[in-house]
Amino acid sequence: MPKTDLKALSQEEINSYTKDAGLPAFRSRQFIHWIYECYAQSIEEITEFSKKLREELSERAYISNLILLNRQTSKDGTQKFLFGLDDSETIESVLILDEDRLTLCISSQVGCAMGCRFCLTGRFGVKRNLRPHEIIDQVISVNRLILPKRITNIVFMGMGEPLANFDNVVEAIVRITGIMKMSPRKITLSTCGIPPKIIELGKKGLKVNLAISLNATTDAVRSVIMPINKTYPISALLEACRKYPLPVNRRITFEYVLLKGTNDSPEDAHRLIRLLQGIPCKINLIPFNPYSGSEYERPDEKTVMQFQDIVLKADMTVLVRRSKGQDILAACGQLKTGYHSYVSV
Ligand code: SAH
Ligand code: SF4
């Protein structure tokens, strides 16, 4: 029989595993404590268990781990982690330091199938979905690496489209908020906009923050830069947003990557105001982060400020997000390595 990976189990599965193994119920609490709070990477590390128990368990079970392949630190303190998976695929996670916040930007897929034209991740297609524990292990592994500090916020803005890996992402969120006890207020799911999935997410009642990569104000432009728009145009996307059951005092974030000469005109800014009318929201303007071979350019500072000014005058909350970690290709849309296997199999 193959060994059971304890890190891959849900709370209920850990309970039944403990029971089936003939262990007392408090052992499942200890498993949880050691895996999720002490970041144990092997049963051997669970020193609360006797040596004999650890040996017995090790014959039937193990704790899987992401393999840290590379860790880079940017001039601004942003760190990028390259992790290997058990089938030799790779993913990246990015740790962003912001005053007292430690935000981990995590991946939900190896690559991405959505093919947005400005996004490096989207150029390589999708290799596979991440399983719930592979999503969560990014948090556990980084927590272990930054001890005694701890991640305070999580954003699903790394590689992949989280709503295209719906069940696994939902299960990961259930475990992060349940087993790991992180508040859903500290978790943000960013999507390119798949209306039926946004509605389904709302029905799950997870209470996580929602971010929408809008990136254009007309269907003509959005369909060119984000192919998903051909299936779900802006009106369908915004209708799903209006229906999203926002917890009190919460707002949807709209991300808007500014691409020189494509979506950065004053007319765009005015259309953006009209489109978002009536939706409790804030807008994050992200000046395009270039990479070698990108066909788009970042608008100049004046254009960015002018765009922000127009939206501000309409009394909307709008921030310019200065992407961090650009020197190590850790900024939005610059994660790419997932497509390249690190071991040839
Ligand atoms: N797939 C999800 C989450 C990952 S992308 C989504 O699309 O929302 C995270 C954010 O990075 C998105 O808002 C996307 O529009 C933005 N982005 C992608 N490429 C970028 C680039 N080169 N420069 C700036 N932002 C980029
Ligand atoms: Fe995928 Fe998001 Fe990049 Fe689009 S912007 S290709 S959805 S990761």
XYZ file of C-alpha atoms and ligand atoms in Angstrom:
379
model
C 0.000 0.000 0.000
C 1.382 3.478 -0.793
C 2.245 5.616 2.202
C -0.215 8.329 3.226
C 0.941 11.924 2.825
C -0.275 13.566 6.037
C 0.113 17.060 4.575
C -2.308 16.221 1.766
C -5.174 15.408 4.151
C -8.069 17.653 5.130
C -9.050 18.039 8.783
C -11.685 15.296 8.419
C -9.245 13.011 6.641
C -6.654 13.456 9.391
C -9.322 12.554 11.940
C -10.242 9.370 10.086
C -6.615 8.511 9.449
C -5.895 8.756 13.170
C -8.929 6.644 13.981
C -8.177 3.981 11.355
C -4.589 3.778 12.578
C -5.922 2.928 16.027
C -4.518 6.122 17.549
C -6.317 8.220 20.180
C -8.142 11.333 18.905
C -5.640 13.785 20.416
C -3.042 12.541 17.959
C -4.878 14.266 15.103
C -4.577 17.572 16.984
C -0.868 16.880 17.362
C -0.505 16.135 13.642
C -2.146 19.454 12.842
C -0.021 21.336 15.365
C 3.240 19.883 14.101
C 2.510 20.207 10.386
C 0.811 23.609 10.329
C 2.290 25.417 13.339
C 5.744 23.864 13.736
C 6.144 23.293 9.983
C 7.486 19.759 10.527
C 8.881 18.339 7.306
C 9.009 14.717 8.393
C 7.410 12.443 10.956
C 10.887 12.168 12.474
C 10.642 15.873 13.404
C 7.529 15.324 15.538
C 9.522 15.010 18.718
C 6.419 15.013 20.853
C 5.908 11.418 19.668
C 8.030 8.609 21.075
C 10.758 7.291 18.817
C 8.838 4.033 18.536
C 5.635 5.738 17.433
C 7.536 7.816 14.894
C 9.141 4.707 13.470
C 5.831 2.864 13.270
C 4.100 5.808 11.626
C 6.925 6.327 9.162
C 6.270 2.892 7.748
C 2.763 3.919 6.726
C 2.854 7.681 6.365
C 5.045 10.652 5.516
C 4.933 14.437 5.218
C 5.498 15.803 1.700
C 7.330 19.077 1.124
C 7.849 21.560 -1.652
C 11.520 21.569 -2.567
C 13.154 24.970 -2.304
C 15.170 25.329 -5.503
C 15.999 29.011 -5.372
C 15.465 32.043 -3.170
C 16.156 35.527 -4.455
C 15.924 38.834 -2.633
C 15.184 42.063 -4.466
C 16.696 45.458 -3.655
C 13.376 46.453 -2.076
C 13.285 43.367 0.145
C 10.795 41.383 -1.931
C 11.714 37.723 -1.988
C 10.974 35.197 -4.702
C 10.906 31.484 -3.986
C 11.184 28.815 -6.645
C 9.703 25.528 -5.502
C 9.880 22.084 -7.049
C 6.869 19.750 -6.978
C 6.964 15.965 -6.698
C 6.526 15.502 -10.459
C 9.439 17.858 -11.165
C 7.290 20.841 -12.178
C 8.116 24.194 -10.611
C 6.156 27.129 -9.211
C 7.017 30.512 -7.752
C 5.791 32.393 -4.702
C 6.629 35.983 -3.838
C 6.921 37.506 -0.367
C 6.218 41.219 -0.197
C 7.137 43.274 2.866
C 4.932 46.259 3.531
C 5.271 47.970 6.916
C 3.866 45.443 9.369
C 2.394 43.241 6.644
C 4.033 40.148 5.187
C 2.066 39.240 2.100
C 2.673 36.002 0.245
C 1.656 35.970 -3.387
C 0.922 32.327 -4.190
C 0.457 30.266 -7.328
C -2.623 28.154 -8.039
C -1.506 26.411 -11.238
C 1.694 25.435 -13.007
C 1.465 28.072 -15.745
C -1.850 29.521 -16.922
C -4.181 28.698 -19.803
C -5.772 32.132 -20.100
C -3.214 33.569 -22.495
C -3.441 37.233 -21.530
C -1.170 38.996 -23.986
C 0.658 41.212 -21.524
C 1.391 38.442 -19.004
C 4.541 36.376 -19.055
C 2.950 33.484 -17.162
C 0.225 33.320 -19.790
C 2.702 32.812 -22.599
C 3.613 29.312 -21.623
C 0.190 27.711 -21.305
C -0.851 25.569 -18.354
C 0.894 22.395 -17.286
C -1.417 21.323 -14.494
C -3.508 22.414 -11.530
C -1.964 22.586 -8.097
C -3.495 20.300 -5.493
C -4.805 21.901 -2.296
C -1.765 20.958 -0.230
C 0.623 22.261 -2.893
C -1.126 25.620 -2.671
C -1.004 25.604 1.138
C 2.545 24.326 1.326
C 3.747 27.579 -0.240
C 2.520 29.280 2.939
C 3.906 26.615 5.289
C 7.295 26.477 3.552
C 7.775 30.242 3.497
C 6.656 30.507 7.131
C 9.330 27.978 8.025
C 11.944 29.909 6.064
C 11.162 33.267 7.687
C 10.828 32.101 11.295
C 10.123 33.696 13.756
C 8.138 35.964 11.429
C 4.890 34.803 9.881
C 2.914 35.527 6.753
C 0.023 37.859 7.597
C -1.710 38.120 4.203
C -2.173 35.878 1.188
C -2.953 36.904 -2.370
C -3.727 34.464 -5.187
C -1.797 36.569 -7.689
C 1.066 34.267 -8.549
C 1.035 31.846 -11.431
C -2.291 30.575 -12.659
C -5.959 31.478 -12.757
C -7.398 30.402 -9.383
C -10.968 30.074 -10.649
C -9.794 27.672 -13.361
C -8.664 25.368 -10.534
C -11.812 26.045 -8.555
C -12.265 22.994 -6.313
C -8.629 22.805 -5.240
C -8.399 26.532 -4.574
C -11.624 26.462 -2.538
C -10.344 23.488 -0.535
C -7.016 25.278 0.029
C -8.875 28.338 1.337
C -11.036 26.138 3.583
C -7.888 24.625 5.108
C -5.995 27.934 5.389
C -8.914 29.559 7.213
C -9.840 26.401 9.151
C -6.755 24.397 10.051
C -4.354 27.365 9.846
C -6.846 29.796 11.368
C -6.049 32.700 9.048
C -8.811 35.249 8.675
C -10.465 35.253 5.235
C -10.173 39.054 5.395
C -6.432 38.576 4.924
C -6.865 36.479 1.798
C -7.468 37.904 -1.679
C -8.357 35.872 -4.731
C -7.504 37.569 -8.012
C -9.202 36.435 -11.207
C -9.200 37.342 -14.877
C -13.001 37.129 -14.628
C -14.994 33.927 -15.112
C -18.551 34.973 -14.167
C -20.107 31.519 -13.412
C -17.158 30.751 -11.127
C -17.404 34.126 -9.398
C -21.061 33.364 -8.654
C -20.130 29.871 -7.424
C -17.386 31.319 -5.235
C -19.909 33.713 -3.711
C -22.161 30.780 -2.877
C -19.341 29.021 -0.999
C -19.482 31.792 1.609
C -15.722 31.826 2.146
C -15.673 35.586 2.740
C -12.324 36.113 1.023
C -11.575 39.360 -0.788
C -12.121 39.399 -4.508
C -9.861 41.141 -7.017
C -10.764 41.369 -10.692
C -8.185 41.938 -13.391
C -10.242 44.289 -15.523
C -7.447 45.894 -17.527
C -9.618 47.509 -20.230
C -12.785 49.546 -20.598
C -14.062 48.332 -23.964
C -14.751 44.786 -25.135
C -12.748 45.479 -28.280
C -9.561 46.137 -26.327
C -10.199 43.622 -23.553
C -10.795 40.804 -26.021
C -7.421 41.496 -27.604
C -5.437 41.589 -24.374
C -7.501 39.025 -22.415
C -8.986 36.235 -24.578
C -11.411 35.223 -21.772
C -13.339 38.388 -22.679
C -14.504 36.791 -25.931
C -16.474 34.275 -23.865
C -17.432 36.586 -21.008
C -17.575 40.250 -22.022
C -17.199 43.124 -19.561
C -20.962 43.431 -18.938
C -21.238 39.758 -17.906
C -18.185 40.103 -15.666
C -19.460 43.217 -13.932
C -22.911 41.683 -13.463
C -21.290 38.767 -11.597
C -19.335 41.286 -9.500
C -22.525 43.137 -8.595
C -24.012 39.845 -7.411
C -20.971 38.838 -5.348
C -22.058 38.709 -1.690
C -19.594 41.181 -0.219
C -19.255 41.079 3.548
C -20.103 44.436 5.212
C -17.608 47.214 4.688
C -15.717 45.279 2.064
C -15.044 46.245 -1.509
C -14.044 44.495 -4.685
C -10.600 45.418 -5.981
C -10.310 46.100 -9.697
C -6.817 45.717 -11.076
C -5.980 47.731 -14.132
C -2.638 47.117 -15.813
C -1.744 50.294 -17.680
C -0.406 49.521 -21.153
C 1.036 52.414 -23.126
C -1.223 53.500 -25.970
C -3.641 50.608 -25.402
C -5.786 51.327 -22.355
C -4.243 54.415 -20.726
C -6.133 57.319 -22.331
C -8.273 59.896 -20.481
C -11.303 58.395 -22.302
C -10.446 55.043 -20.740
C -10.322 56.659 -17.303
C -13.788 58.194 -17.857
C -15.203 54.902 -19.142
C -13.742 53.099 -16.134
C -15.619 55.438 -13.804
C -18.882 54.785 -15.647
C -18.389 51.010 -15.744
C -17.776 50.680 -12.021
C -20.586 52.998 -10.985
C -22.521 51.491 -8.075
C -20.039 48.714 -7.272
C -18.351 49.123 -3.866
C -14.794 48.993 -5.094
C -11.245 50.235 -5.107
C -9.040 50.425 -8.150
C -5.397 49.407 -8.335
C -3.572 50.865 -11.305
C -0.544 48.742 -12.145
C 1.854 50.328 -14.628
C 2.916 47.475 -16.912
C 5.985 45.536 -15.776
C 8.089 44.856 -18.832
C 10.068 41.691 -19.481
C 12.328 40.731 -22.316
C 10.308 40.164 -25.465
C 7.134 41.866 -24.187
C 5.151 43.621 -26.882
C 3.724 46.236 -24.508
C 5.318 49.179 -22.773
C 4.775 51.026 -19.541
C 3.142 54.443 -19.924
C 5.133 57.445 -18.727
C 4.618 58.831 -15.246
C 2.548 61.797 -16.471
C 0.020 59.538 -18.206
C -0.275 57.349 -15.119
C -0.864 60.358 -12.833
C -3.366 61.888 -15.247
C -5.325 58.623 -15.377
C -5.338 58.389 -11.580
C -6.397 62.046 -11.240
C -9.442 61.636 -13.459
C -10.636 58.628 -11.447
C -9.887 60.371 -8.140
C -12.024 63.325 -9.177
C -14.977 60.939 -9.457
C -14.520 60.234 -5.744
C -13.314 56.719 -6.261
C -10.508 55.019 -4.356
C -7.656 54.538 -6.762
C -4.070 53.622 -5.986
C -1.069 53.292 -8.242
C 0.597 50.026 -7.343
C 4.322 50.353 -7.686
C 5.181 46.755 -8.277
C 7.899 45.404 -6.091
C 10.673 43.000 -6.908
C 11.041 43.941 -10.562
C 14.795 43.435 -10.560
C 14.288 39.730 -9.820
C 11.220 39.329 -12.084
C 8.983 38.903 -9.049
C 6.439 41.588 -9.944
C 2.915 40.987 -11.263
C 2.910 39.031 -14.469
C 6.623 38.295 -14.409
C 6.466 34.776 -12.990
C 7.258 32.232 -15.599
C 9.438 29.398 -14.556
C 6.588 27.057 -13.828
C 6.629 25.674 -17.274
C 10.152 24.376 -17.077
C 10.707 21.121 -15.287
C 13.722 21.083 -13.032
C 14.521 17.418 -13.450
C 14.066 15.575 -16.677
C 11.852 12.576 -16.135
N -4.769 34.956 -12.973
C -5.115 35.878 -11.989
C -4.062 36.094 -10.931
C -2.632 36.184 -11.392
S -2.180 37.566 -12.360
C -5.511 37.197 -12.612
O -5.295 37.378 -13.800
O -6.058 38.022 -11.888
C -2.040 38.845 -11.153
C -2.138 40.259 -11.704
O -0.974 40.586 -12.478
C -3.321 40.477 -12.634
O -4.044 41.590 -12.192
C -2.676 40.780 -13.987
O -3.487 41.645 -14.730
C -1.372 41.397 -13.563
N -0.322 41.334 -14.573
C -0.045 40.332 -15.411
N 1.026 40.632 -16.176
C 1.445 41.858 -15.800
C 2.535 42.706 -16.202
N 3.408 42.320 -17.107
N 2.664 43.916 -15.590
C 1.807 44.291 -14.616
N 0.785 43.506 -14.183
C 0.599 42.321 -14.772
Fe -3.285 33.920 -16.395
Fe -3.760 36.023 -14.813
Fe -1.617 35.990 -16.453
Fe -4.064 36.220 -17.468
S -3.045 37.712 -16.117
S -2.460 34.859 -18.239
S -5.255 34.948 -16.106
S -1.979 34.644 -14.731
